[in-house]
Short mmCIF file of N, CA, C and O in Angstrom, two decimals:
data_model
loop_
_atom_site.label_atom_id
_atom_site.label_comp_id
_atom_site.label_asym_id
_atom_site.label_seq_id
_atom_site.Cartn_x
_atom_site.Cartn_y
_atom_site.Cartn_z
N MET A 987 -20.17 13.63 4.86
CA MET A 987 -18.76 13.13 4.37
C MET A 987 -18.24 14.21 3.40
O MET A 987 -19.08 14.68 2.57
N ALA A 988 -16.99 14.39 3.41
CA ALA A 988 -16.36 15.40 2.62
C ALA A 988 -16.25 14.76 1.26
O ALA A 988 -16.20 13.53 1.06
N ASP A 989 -15.98 15.58 0.28
CA ASP A 989 -15.72 15.09 -1.11
C ASP A 989 -14.31 14.37 -1.12
O ASP A 989 -13.39 14.85 -0.50
N THR A 990 -14.25 13.36 -1.89
CA THR A 990 -13.03 12.61 -1.95
C THR A 990 -12.53 12.55 -3.37
O THR A 990 -13.20 12.93 -4.29
N PHE A 991 -11.21 12.26 -3.52
CA PHE A 991 -10.59 12.12 -4.70
C PHE A 991 -9.62 11.02 -4.73
O PHE A 991 -9.41 10.45 -3.67
N THR A 992 -9.12 10.53 -5.78
CA THR A 992 -8.30 9.35 -5.89
C THR A 992 -6.82 9.76 -5.67
O THR A 992 -6.26 10.73 -6.41
N LEU A 993 -6.12 9.10 -4.77
CA LEU A 993 -4.67 9.39 -4.53
C LEU A 993 -3.99 8.11 -4.85
O LEU A 993 -4.33 7.01 -4.49
N LYS A 994 -2.95 8.23 -5.75
CA LYS A 994 -2.02 7.16 -6.02
C LYS A 994 -0.66 7.59 -5.69
O LYS A 994 -0.22 8.63 -5.93
N ILE A 995 0.11 6.77 -4.94
CA ILE A 995 1.52 6.86 -4.71
C ILE A 995 2.23 5.70 -5.22
O ILE A 995 2.01 4.56 -4.78
N ILE A 996 3.19 5.97 -6.20
CA ILE A 996 3.90 4.96 -6.83
C ILE A 996 5.37 5.13 -6.67
O ILE A 996 5.89 6.23 -6.81
N ALA A 997 6.00 4.03 -6.15
CA ALA A 997 7.39 4.05 -5.97
C ALA A 997 8.02 3.13 -7.01
O ALA A 997 7.24 2.26 -7.55
N PRO A 998 9.30 3.06 -7.31
CA PRO A 998 9.90 2.25 -8.23
C PRO A 998 9.57 0.73 -8.07
O PRO A 998 9.43 -0.11 -9.04
N ASP A 999 9.60 0.36 -6.73
CA ASP A 999 9.46 -1.11 -6.38
C ASP A 999 8.08 -1.44 -6.06
O ASP A 999 7.82 -2.70 -5.92
N ARG A 1000 7.04 -0.57 -6.03
CA ARG A 1000 5.74 -1.00 -5.70
C ARG A 1000 4.64 0.15 -5.91
O ARG A 1000 5.07 1.25 -5.91
N GLU A 1001 3.45 -0.34 -5.93
CA GLU A 1001 2.42 0.73 -5.85
C GLU A 1001 2.15 0.95 -4.40
O GLU A 1001 1.66 -0.01 -3.76
N PHE A 1002 2.61 1.98 -3.85
CA PHE A 1002 2.57 2.17 -2.36
C PHE A 1002 1.21 2.32 -1.75
O PHE A 1002 0.77 1.80 -0.70
N TYR A 1003 0.36 3.20 -2.51
CA TYR A 1003 -0.99 3.53 -1.97
C TYR A 1003 -1.91 3.81 -3.21
O TYR A 1003 -1.46 4.54 -4.06
N GLU A 1004 -3.05 3.47 -2.94
CA GLU A 1004 -4.24 3.90 -4.01
C GLU A 1004 -5.56 3.81 -3.11
O GLU A 1004 -5.83 2.75 -2.55
N GLY A 1005 -6.14 4.96 -3.11
CA GLY A 1005 -7.53 4.94 -2.52
C GLY A 1005 -8.07 6.32 -2.58
O GLY A 1005 -7.49 7.23 -3.12
N ASP A 1006 -9.38 6.38 -2.12
CA ASP A 1006 -10.10 7.65 -2.03
C ASP A 1006 -9.82 8.41 -0.70
O ASP A 1006 -9.91 7.73 0.27
N VAL A 1007 -9.39 9.65 -0.89
CA VAL A 1007 -8.97 10.34 0.31
C VAL A 1007 -9.73 11.80 0.30
O VAL A 1007 -10.22 12.20 -0.81
N GLU A 1008 -9.83 12.39 1.47
CA GLU A 1008 -10.41 13.64 1.65
C GLU A 1008 -9.38 14.82 1.40
O GLU A 1008 -9.72 15.85 1.00
N MET A 1009 -8.10 14.44 1.70
CA MET A 1009 -7.07 15.44 1.61
C MET A 1009 -5.72 14.72 1.74
O MET A 1009 -5.56 13.65 2.28
N VAL A 1010 -4.72 15.28 1.18
CA VAL A 1010 -3.31 14.96 1.19
C VAL A 1010 -2.40 16.06 1.44
O VAL A 1010 -2.66 17.07 0.85
N GLU A 1011 -1.46 15.94 2.40
CA GLU A 1011 -0.53 17.02 2.67
C GLU A 1011 0.87 16.52 2.57
O GLU A 1011 1.15 15.40 2.87
N LEU A 1012 1.76 17.29 1.89
CA LEU A 1012 3.11 17.06 1.56
C LEU A 1012 3.98 18.08 1.44
O LEU A 1012 3.41 19.25 1.27
N ARG A 1013 5.28 17.96 1.42
CA ARG A 1013 6.21 19.05 1.38
C ARG A 1013 6.83 19.01 -0.13
O ARG A 1013 7.26 17.96 -0.62
N THR A 1014 6.68 20.20 -0.74
CA THR A 1014 7.40 20.41 -2.04
C THR A 1014 8.52 21.32 -1.86
O THR A 1014 8.76 21.78 -0.74
N THR A 1015 9.30 21.43 -3.05
CA THR A 1015 10.46 22.38 -2.83
C THR A 1015 10.02 23.82 -2.64
O THR A 1015 10.89 24.66 -2.28
N GLU A 1016 8.67 24.08 -2.89
CA GLU A 1016 8.34 25.46 -2.69
C GLU A 1016 7.51 25.63 -1.32
O GLU A 1016 7.17 26.73 -0.97
N GLY A 1017 7.44 24.46 -0.48
CA GLY A 1017 6.84 24.54 0.79
C GLY A 1017 5.77 23.54 0.97
O GLY A 1017 5.55 22.68 0.00
N GLU A 1018 5.06 23.51 2.02
CA GLU A 1018 4.06 22.58 2.43
C GLU A 1018 2.75 22.91 1.51
O GLU A 1018 2.51 23.99 1.19
N ILE A 1019 2.12 21.73 1.19
CA ILE A 1019 0.92 21.94 0.30
C ILE A 1019 -0.16 20.94 0.88
O ILE A 1019 0.16 19.79 1.25
N GLY A 1020 -1.38 21.39 0.94
CA GLY A 1020 -2.50 20.58 1.15
C GLY A 1020 -3.48 20.52 0.10
O GLY A 1020 -3.72 21.66 -0.41
N VAL A 1021 -3.92 19.36 -0.26
CA VAL A 1021 -4.80 19.25 -1.54
C VAL A 1021 -6.17 18.66 -1.20
O VAL A 1021 -6.13 17.60 -0.53
N TYR A 1022 -7.11 19.26 -1.60
CA TYR A 1022 -8.50 18.84 -1.50
C TYR A 1022 -9.11 18.58 -2.89
O TYR A 1022 -8.39 19.01 -3.91
N LYS A 1023 -10.16 17.93 -3.05
CA LYS A 1023 -10.84 17.73 -4.34
C LYS A 1023 -11.04 19.11 -4.98
O LYS A 1023 -11.44 20.04 -4.31
N GLY A 1024 -10.82 19.24 -6.21
CA GLY A 1024 -11.11 20.41 -6.88
C GLY A 1024 -9.93 21.42 -6.86
O GLY A 1024 -10.08 22.51 -7.34
N HIS A 1025 -8.76 21.00 -6.40
CA HIS A 1025 -7.55 21.87 -6.44
C HIS A 1025 -7.17 22.20 -7.86
O HIS A 1025 -7.35 21.46 -8.82
N ILE A 1026 -6.61 23.36 -8.03
CA ILE A 1026 -6.16 23.80 -9.30
C ILE A 1026 -4.99 22.71 -9.78
O ILE A 1026 -4.18 22.32 -8.93
N PRO A 1027 -5.05 22.50 -11.08
CA PRO A 1027 -4.01 21.56 -11.57
C PRO A 1027 -2.60 22.11 -11.44
O PRO A 1027 -2.41 23.27 -11.57
N LEU A 1028 -1.70 21.20 -10.90
CA LEU A 1028 -0.44 21.60 -10.53
C LEU A 1028 0.59 20.49 -10.67
O LEU A 1028 0.17 19.30 -10.32
N THR A 1029 1.75 20.71 -11.06
CA THR A 1029 2.85 19.68 -10.94
C THR A 1029 4.00 20.31 -10.12
O THR A 1029 4.29 21.53 -10.33
N ALA A 1030 4.59 19.53 -9.15
CA ALA A 1030 5.54 20.03 -8.29
C ALA A 1030 6.56 18.97 -7.88
O ALA A 1030 6.31 17.73 -8.07
N VAL A 1031 7.84 19.49 -7.47
CA VAL A 1031 8.84 18.67 -7.13
C VAL A 1031 8.71 18.47 -5.61
O VAL A 1031 8.44 19.39 -4.80
N ILE A 1032 8.79 17.16 -5.16
CA ILE A 1032 8.60 16.78 -3.77
C ILE A 1032 9.99 16.93 -3.04
O ILE A 1032 10.99 16.69 -3.47
N ALA A 1033 9.88 17.46 -1.80
CA ALA A 1033 11.08 17.59 -0.88
C ALA A 1033 10.78 16.61 0.26
O ALA A 1033 9.75 16.19 0.37
N PRO A 1034 11.95 16.18 0.86
CA PRO A 1034 11.81 15.17 2.00
C PRO A 1034 10.96 15.66 3.04
O PRO A 1034 10.95 16.77 3.43
N GLY A 1035 10.05 14.76 3.54
CA GLY A 1035 9.16 15.20 4.63
C GLY A 1035 8.11 14.07 4.85
O GLY A 1035 8.25 12.87 4.41
N ILE A 1036 7.02 14.38 5.57
CA ILE A 1036 5.95 13.49 5.92
C ILE A 1036 4.78 13.80 4.89
O ILE A 1036 4.44 14.84 4.63
N VAL A 1037 4.21 12.74 4.33
CA VAL A 1037 3.00 12.73 3.54
C VAL A 1037 1.88 12.30 4.64
O VAL A 1037 1.94 11.29 5.27
N ARG A 1038 0.90 13.14 4.61
CA ARG A 1038 -0.27 12.92 5.48
C ARG A 1038 -1.49 12.53 4.58
O ARG A 1038 -1.86 13.47 3.85
N ILE A 1039 -2.02 11.45 4.74
CA ILE A 1039 -3.13 10.87 3.86
C ILE A 1039 -4.38 10.83 4.71
O ILE A 1039 -4.56 10.09 5.58
N HIS A 1040 -5.29 11.76 4.44
CA HIS A 1040 -6.55 11.91 5.13
C HIS A 1040 -7.64 11.16 4.48
O HIS A 1040 -8.26 11.49 3.49
N GLU A 1041 -7.77 9.93 5.05
CA GLU A 1041 -8.81 9.07 4.56
C GLU A 1041 -10.17 9.42 5.44
O GLU A 1041 -10.02 9.98 6.54
N PRO A 1042 -11.25 9.08 4.90
CA PRO A 1042 -12.49 9.33 5.79
C PRO A 1042 -12.31 8.68 7.20
O PRO A 1042 -12.22 7.46 7.31
N GLY A 1043 -12.17 9.44 8.19
CA GLY A 1043 -12.16 8.90 9.58
C GLY A 1043 -10.85 8.43 9.99
O GLY A 1043 -10.63 8.10 11.27
N GLU A 1044 -9.69 8.75 9.26
CA GLU A 1044 -8.29 8.26 9.64
C GLU A 1044 -7.29 9.07 8.89
O GLU A 1044 -7.61 9.38 7.80
N VAL A 1045 -6.10 9.34 9.57
CA VAL A 1045 -5.03 9.82 8.83
C VAL A 1045 -3.86 8.96 8.95
O VAL A 1045 -3.50 8.35 9.98
N LYS A 1046 -3.20 8.74 7.72
CA LYS A 1046 -2.09 7.83 7.70
C LYS A 1046 -0.97 8.74 7.35
O LYS A 1046 -0.95 9.73 6.78
N TYR A 1047 0.26 8.20 7.93
CA TYR A 1047 1.47 8.91 7.80
C TYR A 1047 2.55 8.15 7.04
O TYR A 1047 2.54 6.88 7.31
N ALA A 1048 3.45 8.67 6.27
CA ALA A 1048 4.54 7.94 5.68
C ALA A 1048 5.64 8.92 5.38
O ALA A 1048 5.39 10.17 5.18
N ALA A 1049 6.90 8.46 5.40
CA ALA A 1049 7.99 9.35 5.07
C ALA A 1049 8.15 9.30 3.57
O ALA A 1049 8.14 8.21 2.90
N LEU A 1050 8.17 10.58 2.95
CA LEU A 1050 8.21 10.72 1.52
C LEU A 1050 9.56 11.40 1.23
O LEU A 1050 9.75 12.58 1.70
N HIS A 1051 10.44 10.90 0.41
CA HIS A 1051 11.75 11.41 0.26
C HIS A 1051 11.95 12.46 -0.94
O HIS A 1051 12.62 13.51 -0.78
N SER A 1052 11.46 12.03 -2.04
CA SER A 1052 11.55 12.86 -3.17
C SER A 1052 10.79 12.28 -4.28
O SER A 1052 10.31 11.22 -4.26
N GLY A 1053 10.49 13.17 -5.36
CA GLY A 1053 9.76 12.62 -6.51
C GLY A 1053 8.95 13.93 -7.05
O GLY A 1053 9.40 15.03 -6.91
N PHE A 1054 7.90 13.46 -7.71
CA PHE A 1054 7.10 14.48 -8.39
C PHE A 1054 5.59 14.26 -7.98
O PHE A 1054 5.22 13.13 -7.71
N VAL A 1055 4.76 15.34 -7.89
CA VAL A 1055 3.34 15.20 -7.69
C VAL A 1055 2.59 15.97 -8.75
O VAL A 1055 2.99 16.98 -9.27
N GLU A 1056 1.56 15.25 -9.38
CA GLU A 1056 0.68 15.73 -10.27
C GLU A 1056 -0.65 15.85 -9.56
O GLU A 1056 -1.29 14.79 -9.20
N ILE A 1057 -1.20 17.08 -9.65
CA ILE A 1057 -2.44 17.36 -9.02
C ILE A 1057 -3.38 17.75 -10.04
O ILE A 1057 -3.17 18.67 -10.89
N LEU A 1058 -4.57 16.99 -10.12
CA LEU A 1058 -5.63 17.34 -10.98
C LEU A 1058 -6.92 17.63 -10.16
O LEU A 1058 -6.87 17.32 -8.95
N GLN A 1059 -7.93 18.04 -10.65
CA GLN A 1059 -9.12 18.38 -9.81
C GLN A 1059 -9.75 17.25 -9.17
O GLN A 1059 -10.29 17.28 -8.06
N ASP A 1060 -9.55 15.97 -9.68
CA ASP A 1060 -10.31 14.67 -9.14
C ASP A 1060 -9.29 13.74 -8.79
O ASP A 1060 -9.63 12.54 -8.50
N SER A 1061 -7.99 13.90 -8.85
CA SER A 1061 -6.95 12.86 -8.61
C SER A 1061 -5.58 13.56 -8.34
O SER A 1061 -5.29 14.64 -8.84
N VAL A 1062 -4.81 12.81 -7.49
CA VAL A 1062 -3.52 13.29 -7.24
C VAL A 1062 -2.54 12.01 -7.37
O VAL A 1062 -2.92 10.89 -6.96
N THR A 1063 -1.50 12.15 -8.17
CA THR A 1063 -0.54 11.04 -8.34
C THR A 1063 0.72 11.55 -7.87
O THR A 1063 1.34 12.55 -8.28
N ILE A 1064 1.41 10.76 -7.01
CA ILE A 1064 2.74 11.02 -6.36
C ILE A 1064 3.72 9.89 -7.02
O ILE A 1064 3.47 8.74 -6.82
N LEU A 1065 4.67 10.28 -7.82
CA LEU A 1065 5.66 9.44 -8.21
C LEU A 1065 6.89 9.61 -7.25
O LEU A 1065 7.58 10.70 -7.31
N ALA A 1066 7.11 8.72 -6.34
CA ALA A 1066 8.04 8.84 -5.27
C ALA A 1066 9.27 8.02 -5.54
O ALA A 1066 9.35 6.90 -5.95
N GLU A 1067 10.47 8.62 -5.26
CA GLU A 1067 11.83 7.85 -5.41
C GLU A 1067 11.75 6.86 -4.15
O GLU A 1067 12.16 5.68 -4.35
N VAL A 1068 11.42 7.37 -3.03
CA VAL A 1068 11.34 6.45 -1.78
C VAL A 1068 10.23 6.89 -0.99
O VAL A 1068 10.03 8.10 -0.69
N VAL A 1069 9.41 5.93 -0.51
CA VAL A 1069 8.30 6.28 0.36
C VAL A 1069 8.17 5.03 1.40
O VAL A 1069 8.21 3.96 1.03
N GLU A 1070 7.89 5.29 2.64
CA GLU A 1070 7.93 4.19 3.68
C GLU A 1070 6.88 4.59 4.71
O GLU A 1070 6.68 5.57 5.22
N TRP A 1071 6.09 3.41 5.14
CA TRP A 1071 5.21 3.42 6.18
C TRP A 1071 6.05 3.44 7.51
O TRP A 1071 7.15 2.98 7.56
N PRO A 1072 5.56 4.01 8.63
CA PRO A 1072 6.32 4.11 9.87
C PRO A 1072 6.95 2.72 10.28
O PRO A 1072 8.09 2.61 10.76
N GLU A 1073 6.11 1.62 10.06
CA GLU A 1073 6.59 0.34 10.61
C GLU A 1073 7.69 -0.23 9.72
O GLU A 1073 8.32 -1.18 10.06
N GLU A 1074 7.92 0.26 8.51
CA GLU A 1074 9.04 -0.10 7.69
C GLU A 1074 10.32 0.59 7.89
O GLU A 1074 11.38 0.16 7.33
N ILE A 1075 10.29 1.55 8.77
CA ILE A 1075 11.48 2.35 8.98
C ILE A 1075 12.37 1.78 10.14
O ILE A 1075 11.95 1.38 11.19
N ASP A 1076 13.63 1.60 9.76
CA ASP A 1076 14.65 1.24 10.81
C ASP A 1076 15.19 2.55 11.53
O ASP A 1076 15.98 3.29 11.08
N VAL A 1077 14.54 2.77 12.72
CA VAL A 1077 14.77 4.05 13.45
C VAL A 1077 16.28 4.21 13.74
O VAL A 1077 16.83 5.23 13.64
N ASN A 1078 16.90 3.03 14.29
CA ASN A 1078 18.40 3.11 14.54
C ASN A 1078 19.16 3.57 13.35
O ASN A 1078 20.05 4.43 13.52
N ARG A 1079 18.91 2.98 12.23
CA ARG A 1079 19.65 3.37 10.99
C ARG A 1079 19.38 4.85 10.66
O ARG A 1079 20.31 5.57 10.21
N ALA A 1080 18.16 5.34 10.73
CA ALA A 1080 17.87 6.69 10.42
C ALA A 1080 18.54 7.64 11.42
O ALA A 1080 19.08 8.63 11.03
N GLU A 1081 18.60 7.27 12.76
CA GLU A 1081 19.34 8.08 13.72
C GLU A 1081 20.86 8.27 13.38
O GLU A 1081 21.44 9.28 13.51
N GLU A 1082 21.43 7.03 13.02
CA GLU A 1082 22.84 7.01 12.60
C GLU A 1082 22.96 7.86 11.36
O GLU A 1082 24.01 8.61 11.31
N ALA A 1083 22.13 7.80 10.40
CA ALA A 1083 22.23 8.63 9.18
C ALA A 1083 22.18 10.12 9.50
O ALA A 1083 22.88 10.94 8.95
N LYS A 1084 21.34 10.46 10.48
CA LYS A 1084 21.22 11.88 10.84
C LYS A 1084 22.45 12.34 11.56
O LYS A 1084 23.03 13.45 11.23
N VAL A 1085 23.19 11.61 12.47
CA VAL A 1085 24.37 11.88 13.02
C VAL A 1085 25.47 12.07 12.01
O VAL A 1085 26.23 13.05 12.11
N ARG A 1086 25.53 11.11 11.11
CA ARG A 1086 26.55 11.20 10.00
C ARG A 1086 26.49 12.51 9.17
O ARG A 1086 27.40 13.32 8.95
N ALA A 1087 25.21 12.85 8.91
CA ALA A 1087 24.85 14.12 8.02
C ALA A 1087 25.29 15.32 8.77
O ALA A 1087 25.81 16.18 8.29
N GLU A 1088 24.75 15.41 10.17
CA GLU A 1088 25.03 16.51 10.93
C GLU A 1088 26.69 16.66 11.10
O GLU A 1088 27.19 17.81 11.03
N ARG A 1089 27.31 15.61 11.20
CA ARG A 1089 28.85 15.61 11.39
C ARG A 1089 29.42 16.15 10.03
O ARG A 1089 30.35 17.06 10.18
N ARG A 1090 29.04 15.66 8.92
CA ARG A 1090 29.55 16.22 7.71
C ARG A 1090 29.31 17.70 7.50
O ARG A 1090 30.11 18.45 6.97
N LEU A 1091 28.16 18.15 7.92
CA LEU A 1091 27.81 19.54 7.85
C LEU A 1091 28.56 20.50 8.84
O LEU A 1091 28.88 21.58 8.57
N THR A 1092 28.93 19.90 9.92
CA THR A 1092 29.72 20.78 10.89
C THR A 1092 31.14 20.68 10.75
O THR A 1092 31.89 21.58 11.34
N GLU A 1093 31.77 19.67 10.19
CA GLU A 1093 33.23 19.56 9.93
C GLU A 1093 33.84 20.58 9.03
O GLU A 1093 35.00 20.77 9.10
N HIS A 1094 33.09 21.10 8.20
CA HIS A 1094 33.60 22.08 7.17
C HIS A 1094 34.69 21.57 6.36
O HIS A 1094 35.70 22.25 5.99
N ASP A 1095 34.65 20.26 6.02
CA ASP A 1095 35.57 19.61 5.10
C ASP A 1095 35.29 20.10 3.64
O ASP A 1095 34.25 20.10 3.21
N SER A 1096 36.39 20.53 3.02
CA SER A 1096 36.21 21.10 1.61
C SER A 1096 35.73 20.02 0.62
O SER A 1096 35.20 20.30 -0.34
N ALA A 1097 35.91 18.80 1.00
CA ALA A 1097 35.50 17.60 0.12
C ALA A 1097 34.06 17.29 0.24
O ALA A 1097 33.53 16.58 -0.46
N THR A 1098 33.38 17.87 1.36
CA THR A 1098 32.00 17.62 1.62
C THR A 1098 31.12 18.17 0.60
O THR A 1098 31.20 19.42 0.39
N ASN A 1099 30.21 17.41 0.00
CA ASN A 1099 29.14 17.93 -0.76
C ASN A 1099 28.05 18.43 -0.01
O ASN A 1099 27.19 17.62 0.57
N ILE A 1100 27.90 19.72 0.33
CA ILE A 1100 27.01 20.32 1.35
C ILE A 1100 25.64 20.05 0.93
O ILE A 1100 24.78 19.51 1.72
N PRO A 1101 25.12 20.24 -0.37
CA PRO A 1101 23.76 19.91 -0.65
C PRO A 1101 23.33 18.52 -0.55
O PRO A 1101 22.25 18.17 0.01
N ARG A 1102 24.30 17.55 -0.77
CA ARG A 1102 24.06 16.18 -0.56
C ARG A 1102 23.93 15.84 0.89
O ARG A 1102 23.08 15.08 1.34
N ALA A 1103 24.82 16.39 1.77
CA ALA A 1103 24.63 16.22 3.14
C ALA A 1103 23.36 16.67 3.77
O ALA A 1103 22.82 16.26 4.65
N GLU A 1104 22.96 17.94 3.26
CA GLU A 1104 21.79 18.56 3.72
C GLU A 1104 20.52 17.69 3.42
O GLU A 1104 19.58 17.52 4.13
N LEU A 1105 20.54 17.14 2.13
CA LEU A 1105 19.49 16.22 1.73
C LEU A 1105 19.46 14.98 2.61
O LEU A 1105 18.35 14.50 2.97
N ALA A 1106 20.59 14.40 2.88
CA ALA A 1106 20.71 13.26 3.78
C ALA A 1106 20.12 13.48 5.12
O ALA A 1106 19.45 12.76 5.60
N LEU A 1107 20.44 14.69 5.59
CA LEU A 1107 19.90 15.10 6.96
C LEU A 1107 18.40 15.16 6.88
O LEU A 1107 17.60 14.63 7.75
N LYS A 1108 17.80 15.88 5.83
CA LYS A 1108 16.34 16.00 5.70
C LYS A 1108 15.64 14.66 5.61
O LYS A 1108 14.53 14.37 6.13
N ARG A 1109 16.33 13.68 4.83
CA ARG A 1109 15.74 12.43 4.73
C ARG A 1109 15.65 11.60 6.04
O ARG A 1109 14.71 10.94 6.35
N ALA A 1110 16.75 11.73 6.75
CA ALA A 1110 16.95 11.10 8.08
C ALA A 1110 15.79 11.64 9.02
O ALA A 1110 15.13 10.83 9.76
N ILE A 1111 15.72 12.96 8.98
CA ILE A 1111 14.60 13.55 9.90
C ILE A 1111 13.26 13.13 9.48
O ILE A 1111 12.48 12.78 10.39
N ALA A 1112 13.01 13.08 8.26
CA ALA A 1112 11.73 12.62 7.70
C ALA A 1112 11.35 11.09 8.22
O ALA A 1112 10.27 10.85 8.69
N ARG A 1113 12.38 10.27 8.19
CA ARG A 1113 12.21 8.93 8.61
C ARG A 1113 11.97 8.93 10.11
O ARG A 1113 11.03 8.10 10.54
N ILE A 1114 12.65 9.61 10.89
CA ILE A 1114 12.52 9.67 12.31
C ILE A 1114 11.14 10.24 12.72
O ILE A 1114 10.50 9.56 13.53
N GLU A 1115 10.78 11.31 12.04
CA GLU A 1115 9.46 11.93 12.38
C GLU A 1115 8.37 10.89 12.01
O GLU A 1115 7.39 10.71 12.81
N ALA A 1116 8.43 10.29 10.91
CA ALA A 1116 7.30 9.39 10.41
C ALA A 1116 7.36 8.15 11.38
O ALA A 1116 6.22 7.57 11.61
N SER A 1117 8.37 7.67 11.85
CA SER A 1117 8.49 6.52 12.76
C SER A 1117 7.66 6.73 14.07
O SER A 1117 7.25 5.81 14.69
N HIS A 1118 7.49 8.02 14.47
CA HIS A 1118 6.93 8.39 15.66
C HIS A 1118 5.46 8.58 15.58
O HIS A 1118 4.77 8.97 16.48
N LYS A 1119 4.92 8.44 14.33
CA LYS A 1119 3.50 8.67 14.00
C LYS A 1119 2.64 7.42 14.29
O LYS A 1119 3.10 6.27 14.22
#
């Protein structure tokens, strides 16, 4: 059995996950990161994507939209703005959000907030990808 550490994922409306894991993978604003026990202490900003929770014998997936991660040698805490299990995702709504964001990005309307539209697109894609796990 691999070494485990404690992972906590906390959202504003609930404690999403707490348990002993072998590894956690997520996307930060600096790129993808995988964390094992004994990782160098680090704090990072989360970017929209999939969080992969490697429990002994199983991998769980969730859509993680934004927040912060604190990595210590024997624990990881994720403070998430929004995090969802695949079964909690309304795929039709995510597909519609993706289409709307893509349309805003291609119309070149001067009133469009491009960074906001790009973030909406990334969140929709994360939801869609997580729903297929």
